[in-house]
Amino acid sequence: MNEPSLASAAAFRPRFDIGAQRLDCGREPHAATHRAAEERATWPLLDYSQCEPTEDQQAINLWLERAELDGGEVLHIGTGNSSVARLLAGRARVTSVTVAEGEWEHGRSLGIADYQVHLLNKHGLEFAERFRDRRFDCVLDNNLASFACCQRHLERYFETLAGLLSERGFVLTHWLGMQWTLDLGVDDVEPVWRLDAGKLRAIASAYGLTVERDGELFFLRRTGAAAS
Ligand SMILES: C[S@@+](CC[C@H](N)C(=O)[O-])C[C@H]1O[C@@H](n2cnc3c(N)ncnc32)[C@H](O)[C@@H]1O
C-alpha cells in the first residue's frame, strides 16, 4: 500500500520542481499518519499540549501580540498548547488543526469563546473540504513542509491554503520550522522539504502567492495583494 498506484501517479502533474523524488506516496493522509514516528520519538513530537510553544511559535506569537487582527479569522495549523487561541482570545476567532489527540482534547477543554480545534491532517482531503466555505485573514503554520509525506499531498495543502485566504489574508511561517523535517527512521520526510527562501518562493509562486521576508518571519500573500 505504500507504493503509489499507477492511476494516481499518472494523474498528478507537479506544479513546481525543487528536486523531490517522492512525488506521490499513494496513501491518503489522515490524523494517525505520523503515529509510528511519534511512537519512535523519545521526546514530544506531535503532542505539545503540555509543552511550552517552540521557539518559532513563540516568535510568531510575539508578532501576533501587535498584529492588527481584531475581529479577524485566524487559522492555526499545529495547535500545540493552544497558545495562539489564548493569546488572541477576545480579539479574533481562532480555528486550529492538529493530528495530536492530546492537543485536540486539551484545546477543547479550555472553553475559550470563538475557538475551535479540529483533529485533521492538513494534507488530507478532509481538511480541504472542512473549511471550503470559510476565509481566513491569517494562517499560521511554523512547520509548512516539515511533515510532507510527498509532493502530491504537500501541493494539495498549498492549493487548499491559497483558496482559504481572504482578500487581505496571508500565511505566516518561520525560518526555524522551515528548516526542520521529520527524520526519525520511520515515515521520514525527504530532506528536500527543508525549506529556504528560494524553495518557499518556488512553491508559493506555483499557487499565486508572493513571499515577503521580515527577519525570520515569512509572509505569503496573494500576488498583487497589499501588505496590511
Ligand atoms: C512540534 S508540534 C508544534 C506545536 C506548536 N505549533 C508549536 O510550535 O509550539 C507539531 C504540531 O504540528 C501538528 N502537525 C504535524 N503534522 C500535521 C499534519 N499533517 N496536519 C496537521 N497538523 C500537523 C501537530 O499536531 C502539532 O500540533
mmCIF file of C-alpha atoms and ligand atoms in Angstrom:
data_model
loop_
_atom_site.group_PDB
_atom_site.id
_atom_site.type_symbol
_atom_site.label_atom_id
_atom_site.label_comp_id
_atom_site.label_asym_id
_atom_site.label_seq_id
_atom_site.Cartn_x
_atom_site.Cartn_y
_atom_site.Cartn_z
ATOM 1 C CA MET A 1 0.000 0.000 0.000
ATOM 2 C CA ASN A 2 2.999 2.312 0.286
ATOM 3 C CA GLU A 3 3.562 2.331 -3.441
ATOM 4 C CA PRO A 4 1.695 4.922 -5.481
ATOM 5 C CA SER A 5 -0.992 3.455 -7.657
ATOM 6 C CA LEU A 6 -0.296 3.947 -11.342
ATOM 7 C CA ALA A 7 -3.601 5.749 -11.725
ATOM 8 C CA SER A 8 -2.894 8.386 -9.050
ATOM 9 C CA ALA A 9 0.752 8.797 -10.102
ATOM 10 C CA ALA A 10 -0.310 9.356 -13.688
ATOM 11 C CA ALA A 11 -2.983 11.864 -12.671
ATOM 12 C CA PHE A 12 -0.641 14.051 -10.615
ATOM 13 C CA ARG A 13 1.229 16.762 -12.501
ATOM 14 C CA PRO A 14 3.602 18.687 -10.201
ATOM 15 C CA ARG A 15 3.299 22.465 -10.391
ATOM 16 C CA PHE A 16 6.894 23.098 -9.302
ATOM 17 C CA ASP A 17 10.187 21.234 -9.164
ATOM 18 C CA ILE A 18 12.578 21.672 -6.243
ATOM 19 C CA GLY A 19 14.021 18.183 -6.629
ATOM 20 C CA ALA A 20 11.592 15.975 -4.667
ATOM 21 C CA GLN A 21 11.850 12.281 -5.559
ATOM 22 C CA ARG A 22 8.705 11.052 -3.818
ATOM 23 C CA LEU A 23 6.007 12.639 -5.925
ATOM 24 C CA ASP A 24 3.085 10.544 -4.695
ATOM 25 C CA CYS A 25 3.138 8.379 -1.566
ATOM 26 C CA GLY A 26 -0.090 6.702 -2.654
ATOM 27 C CA ARG A 27 -1.650 6.862 0.828
ATOM 28 C CA GLU A 28 -4.455 9.201 1.781
ATOM 29 C CA PRO A 29 -3.129 11.262 4.744
ATOM 30 C CA HIS A 30 -5.170 11.080 7.943
ATOM 31 C CA ALA A 31 -4.792 12.097 11.581
ATOM 32 C CA ALA A 32 -2.935 8.879 12.507
ATOM 33 C CA THR A 33 -0.440 9.078 9.619
ATOM 34 C CA HIS A 34 2.505 10.190 11.779
ATOM 35 C CA ARG A 35 1.690 7.949 14.752
ATOM 36 C CA ALA A 36 4.508 5.446 14.112
ATOM 37 C CA ALA A 37 7.015 8.317 14.096
ATOM 38 C CA GLU A 38 5.533 9.674 17.312
ATOM 39 C CA GLU A 39 5.913 6.259 18.968
ATOM 40 C CA ARG A 40 9.551 6.123 17.829
ATOM 41 C CA ALA A 41 10.399 9.577 19.212
ATOM 42 C CA THR A 42 11.831 9.814 22.720
ATOM 43 C CA TRP A 43 10.625 13.415 23.096
ATOM 44 C CA PRO A 44 7.237 15.008 22.376
ATOM 45 C CA LEU A 45 6.946 15.026 18.588
ATOM 46 C CA LEU A 46 3.311 15.826 17.888
ATOM 47 C CA ASP A 47 1.538 16.317 21.186
ATOM 48 C CA TYR A 48 2.637 19.673 22.566
ATOM 49 C CA SER A 49 -0.457 20.143 24.717
ATOM 50 C CA GLN A 50 1.689 20.036 27.857
ATOM 51 C CA CYS A 51 4.756 21.769 26.366
ATOM 52 C CA GLU A 52 5.782 25.362 26.043
ATOM 53 C CA PRO A 53 5.461 26.617 22.457
ATOM 54 C CA THR A 54 8.509 26.003 20.276
ATOM 55 C CA GLU A 55 10.942 28.874 19.683
ATOM 56 C CA ASP A 56 9.447 29.547 16.250
ATOM 57 C CA GLN A 57 5.896 29.507 17.613
ATOM 58 C CA GLN A 58 6.981 31.956 20.312
ATOM 59 C CA ALA A 59 8.416 34.303 17.678
ATOM 60 C CA ILE A 60 5.154 34.140 15.735
ATOM 61 C CA ASN A 61 3.173 34.782 18.921
ATOM 62 C CA LEU A 62 5.319 37.823 19.681
ATOM 63 C CA TRP A 63 4.440 39.202 16.260
ATOM 64 C CA LEU A 64 0.742 38.379 16.860
ATOM 65 C CA GLU A 65 0.682 40.473 20.028
ATOM 66 C CA ARG A 66 0.938 43.627 17.908
ATOM 67 C CA ALA A 67 -0.785 42.431 14.754
ATOM 68 C CA GLU A 68 -3.950 44.127 13.551
ATOM 69 C CA LEU A 69 -6.168 41.083 13.616
ATOM 70 C CA ASP A 70 -9.029 42.336 15.771
ATOM 71 C CA GLY A 71 -12.306 40.814 14.616
ATOM 72 C CA GLY A 72 -10.418 38.646 12.127
ATOM 73 C CA GLU A 73 -10.391 34.955 11.296
ATOM 74 C CA VAL A 74 -7.218 33.072 12.181
ATOM 75 C CA LEU A 75 -6.339 29.506 11.188
ATOM 76 C CA HIS A 76 -3.595 27.926 13.279
ATOM 77 C CA ILE A 77 -2.060 24.748 11.891
ATOM 78 C CA GLY A 78 -0.325 22.843 14.695
ATOM 79 C CA THR A 79 -2.331 23.566 17.847
ATOM 80 C CA GLY A 80 0.367 22.873 20.456
ATOM 81 C CA ASN A 81 -0.804 24.065 23.880
ATOM 82 C CA SER A 82 -3.338 26.428 22.243
ATOM 83 C CA SER A 83 -1.048 29.391 22.884
ATOM 84 C CA VAL A 84 -2.404 31.219 19.827
ATOM 85 C CA ALA A 85 -6.032 30.838 20.913
ATOM 86 C CA ARG A 86 -5.201 32.025 24.415
ATOM 87 C CA LEU A 87 -3.247 34.991 23.070
ATOM 88 C CA LEU A 88 -5.981 36.076 20.665
ATOM 89 C CA ALA A 89 -8.971 35.313 22.929
ATOM 90 C CA GLY A 90 -11.447 38.186 22.692
ATOM 91 C CA ARG A 91 -9.594 39.672 19.687
ATOM 92 C CA ALA A 92 -10.062 37.179 16.853
ATOM 93 C CA ARG A 93 -11.868 33.960 16.034
ATOM 94 C CA VAL A 94 -9.303 31.142 16.061
ATOM 95 C CA THR A 95 -9.657 27.790 14.308
ATOM 96 C CA SER A 96 -6.909 25.273 14.908
ATOM 97 C CA VAL A 97 -5.877 21.990 13.311
ATOM 98 C CA THR A 98 -3.828 19.186 14.827
ATOM 99 C CA VAL A 99 -3.103 15.497 14.321
ATOM 100 C CA ALA A 100 -2.481 15.040 18.066
ATOM 101 C CA GLU A 101 -5.486 13.831 20.038
ATOM 102 C CA GLY A 102 -3.969 15.258 23.239
ATOM 103 C CA GLU A 103 -3.828 18.764 21.721
ATOM 104 C CA TRP A 104 -7.347 18.404 20.368
ATOM 105 C CA GLU A 105 -8.755 17.396 23.773
ATOM 106 C CA HIS A 106 -6.706 19.999 25.657
ATOM 107 C CA GLY A 107 -7.796 22.805 23.301
ATOM 108 C CA ARG A 108 -11.465 21.862 23.617
ATOM 109 C CA SER A 109 -11.210 21.661 27.405
ATOM 110 C CA LEU A 110 -10.096 25.310 27.689
ATOM 111 C CA GLY A 111 -13.565 26.644 26.930
ATOM 112 C CA ILE A 112 -12.246 29.655 25.004
ATOM 113 C CA ALA A 113 -15.009 31.552 23.196
ATOM 114 C CA ASP A 114 -14.674 31.658 19.402
ATOM 115 C CA TYR A 115 -12.110 28.850 19.438
ATOM 116 C CA GLN A 116 -12.496 25.566 17.584
ATOM 117 C CA VAL A 117 -9.973 22.731 17.337
ATOM 118 C CA HIS A 118 -10.143 20.118 14.573
ATOM 119 C CA LEU A 119 -8.417 16.729 14.547
ATOM 120 C CA LEU A 120 -7.312 16.627 10.915
ATOM 121 C CA ASN A 121 -4.312 16.003 8.719
ATOM 122 C CA LYS A 122 -3.682 19.207 6.765
ATOM 123 C CA HIS A 123 -2.561 17.151 3.745
ATOM 124 C CA GLY A 124 -5.824 15.215 3.647
ATOM 125 C CA LEU A 125 -8.929 15.680 1.520
ATOM 126 C CA GLU A 126 -10.967 16.115 4.684
ATOM 127 C CA PHE A 127 -9.000 19.273 5.541
ATOM 128 C CA ALA A 128 -9.509 20.601 2.022
ATOM 129 C CA GLU A 129 -13.271 20.024 2.386
ATOM 130 C CA ARG A 130 -13.838 21.110 6.010
ATOM 131 C CA PHE A 131 -13.219 24.841 5.504
ATOM 132 C CA ARG A 132 -14.405 25.138 1.923
ATOM 133 C CA ASP A 133 -16.824 27.957 2.824
ATOM 134 C CA ARG A 134 -14.514 29.808 5.202
ATOM 135 C CA ARG A 135 -11.935 32.520 4.501
ATOM 136 C CA PHE A 136 -9.075 33.395 6.836
ATOM 137 C CA ASP A 137 -7.214 36.673 7.330
ATOM 138 C CA CYS A 138 -4.215 34.945 8.866
ATOM 139 C CA VAL A 139 -2.982 31.355 8.588
ATOM 140 C CA LEU A 140 -0.166 30.303 10.921
ATOM 141 C CA ASP A 141 1.960 27.243 10.247
ATOM 142 C CA ASN A 142 5.502 27.143 11.582
ATOM 143 C CA ASN A 143 6.037 23.698 10.023
ATOM 144 C CA LEU A 144 4.735 24.253 6.491
ATOM 145 C CA ALA A 145 6.572 21.318 4.857
ATOM 146 C CA SER A 146 8.101 19.554 7.891
ATOM 147 C CA PHE A 147 5.638 16.658 7.750
ATOM 148 C CA ALA A 148 5.252 16.389 3.947
ATOM 149 C CA CYS A 149 4.650 12.752 3.007
ATOM 150 C CA CYS A 150 5.097 13.510 -0.710
ATOM 151 C CA GLN A 151 4.828 16.339 -3.228
ATOM 152 C CA ARG A 152 1.285 15.483 -4.279
ATOM 153 C CA HIS A 153 -0.088 15.908 -0.773
ATOM 154 C CA LEU A 154 2.009 18.983 0.015
ATOM 155 C CA GLU A 155 0.671 20.539 -3.176
ATOM 156 C CA ARG A 156 -2.862 19.703 -2.108
ATOM 157 C CA TYR A 157 -2.186 21.547 1.151
ATOM 158 C CA PHE A 158 -0.867 24.644 -0.621
ATOM 159 C CA GLU A 159 -3.755 24.654 -3.045
ATOM 160 C CA THR A 160 -6.163 24.498 -0.116
ATOM 161 C CA LEU A 161 -4.320 27.265 1.751
ATOM 162 C CA ALA A 162 -4.304 29.573 -1.258
ATOM 163 C CA GLY A 163 -8.060 29.101 -1.599
ATOM 164 C CA LEU A 164 -8.704 29.798 2.089
ATOM 165 C CA LEU A 165 -7.141 33.270 2.187
ATOM 166 C CA SER A 166 -9.398 36.287 2.449
ATOM 167 C CA GLU A 167 -8.590 39.269 0.264
ATOM 168 C CA ARG A 168 -6.184 40.667 2.868
ATOM 169 C CA GLY A 169 -5.210 37.192 4.059
ATOM 170 C CA PHE A 170 -1.679 35.850 4.490
ATOM 171 C CA VAL A 171 0.153 32.732 5.609
ATOM 172 C CA LEU A 172 2.838 33.293 8.240
ATOM 173 C CA THR A 173 5.699 30.883 8.852
ATOM 174 C CA HIS A 174 9.138 30.941 10.465
ATOM 175 C CA TRP A 175 12.682 30.148 9.410
ATOM 176 C CA LEU A 176 13.299 27.594 12.190
ATOM 177 C CA GLY A 177 10.276 25.475 11.304
ATOM 178 C CA MET A 178 11.085 25.793 7.603
ATOM 179 C CA GLN A 179 14.441 24.174 8.318
ATOM 180 C CA TRP A 180 13.094 21.195 10.284
ATOM 181 C CA THR A 181 11.812 17.939 8.786
ATOM 182 C CA LEU A 182 10.680 14.686 10.382
ATOM 183 C CA ASP A 183 13.747 12.412 10.482
ATOM 184 C CA LEU A 184 13.403 9.540 12.926
ATOM 185 C CA GLY A 185 13.871 6.496 10.725
ATOM 186 C CA VAL A 186 10.159 5.897 10.241
ATOM 187 C CA ASP A 187 7.990 7.725 7.698
ATOM 188 C CA ASP A 188 10.821 10.214 7.261
ATOM 189 C CA VAL A 189 10.292 13.342 5.236
ATOM 190 C CA GLU A 190 12.546 13.861 2.215
ATOM 191 C CA PRO A 191 15.323 16.348 3.120
ATOM 192 C CA VAL A 192 14.351 18.407 0.073
ATOM 193 C CA TRP A 193 11.433 19.725 2.144
ATOM 194 C CA ARG A 194 13.830 21.596 4.418
ATOM 195 C CA LEU A 195 12.930 24.946 3.002
ATOM 196 C CA ASP A 196 14.986 28.013 2.310
ATOM 197 C CA ALA A 197 13.673 31.303 0.957
ATOM 198 C CA GLY A 198 14.207 30.205 -2.655
ATOM 199 C CA LYS A 199 12.308 26.928 -2.268
ATOM 200 C CA LEU A 200 9.499 28.652 -0.414
ATOM 201 C CA ARG A 201 9.204 31.177 -3.254
ATOM 202 C CA ALA A 202 9.151 28.407 -5.865
ATOM 203 C CA ILE A 203 6.332 26.595 -4.040
ATOM 204 C CA ALA A 204 4.361 29.731 -3.211
ATOM 205 C CA SER A 205 4.503 31.161 -6.722
ATOM 206 C CA ALA A 206 3.029 27.932 -8.113
ATOM 207 C CA TYR A 207 -0.075 28.814 -6.073
ATOM 208 C CA GLY A 208 -0.218 32.511 -6.919
ATOM 209 C CA LEU A 209 1.428 33.594 -3.671
ATOM 210 C CA THR A 210 4.270 36.050 -3.132
ATOM 211 C CA VAL A 211 6.738 35.669 -0.265
ATOM 212 C CA GLU A 212 7.873 38.620 1.863
ATOM 213 C CA ARG A 213 10.558 38.177 4.481
ATOM 214 C CA ASP A 214 10.797 40.108 7.737
ATOM 215 C CA GLY A 215 13.817 38.755 9.624
ATOM 216 C CA GLU A 216 12.967 35.147 10.456
ATOM 217 C CA LEU A 217 9.280 35.560 9.617
ATOM 218 C CA PHE A 218 7.963 34.767 6.140
ATOM 219 C CA PHE A 219 4.611 36.066 4.875
ATOM 220 C CA LEU A 220 2.842 34.531 1.882
ATOM 221 C CA ARG A 221 0.214 36.717 0.216
ATOM 222 C CA ARG A 222 -1.780 36.526 -2.962
ATOM 223 C CA THR A 223 0.354 38.059 -5.660
ATOM 224 C CA GLY A 224 -0.791 41.659 -6.049
ATOM 225 C CA ALA A 225 -2.369 41.893 -2.563
ATOM 226 C CA ALA A 226 -1.092 44.776 -0.448
ATOM 227 C CA ALA A 227 0.521 44.110 2.913
ATOM 228 C CA SER A 228 -1.673 45.408 5.761
HETATM 229 C C1 LIG B 1 6.101 20.109 17.339
HETATM 230 S S1 LIG B 1 4.366 20.379 17.491
HETATM 231 C C2 LIG B 1 4.355 22.156 17.462
HETATM 232 C C3 LIG B 1 3.141 22.757 18.092
HETATM 233 C C4 LIG B 1 3.097 24.296 18.030
HETATM 234 N N1 LIG B 1 2.810 24.747 16.660
HETATM 235 C C5 LIG B 1 4.405 24.866 18.479
HETATM 236 O O1 LIG B 1 5.249 25.134 17.618
HETATM 237 O O2 LIG B 1 4.610 25.010 19.688
HETATM 238 C C6 LIG B 1 3.846 19.967 15.812
HETATM 239 C C7 LIG B 1 2.413 20.328 15.525
HETATM 240 O O3 LIG B 1 2.149 20.098 14.149
HETATM 241 C C8 LIG B 1 0.955 19.355 14.034
HETATM 242 N N2 LIG B 1 1.024 18.563 12.805
HETATM 243 C C9 LIG B 1 2.051 17.809 12.365
HETATM 244 N N3 LIG B 1 1.732 17.250 11.178
HETATM 245 C C10 LIG B 1 0.490 17.673 10.872
HETATM 246 C C11 LIG B 1 -0.376 17.448 9.793
HETATM 247 N N4 LIG B 1 -0.015 16.675 8.767
HETATM 248 N N5 LIG B 1 -1.581 18.035 9.804
HETATM 249 C C12 LIG B 1 -1.952 18.829 10.829
HETATM 250 N N6 LIG B 1 -1.170 19.098 11.888
HETATM 251 C C13 LIG B 1 0.035 18.512 11.907
HETATM 252 C C14 LIG B 1 0.917 18.515 15.295
HETATM 253 O O4 LIG B 1 -0.395 18.069 15.529
HETATM 254 C C15 LIG B 1 1.405 19.525 16.304
HETATM 255 O O5 LIG B 1 0.358 20.371 16.669
#
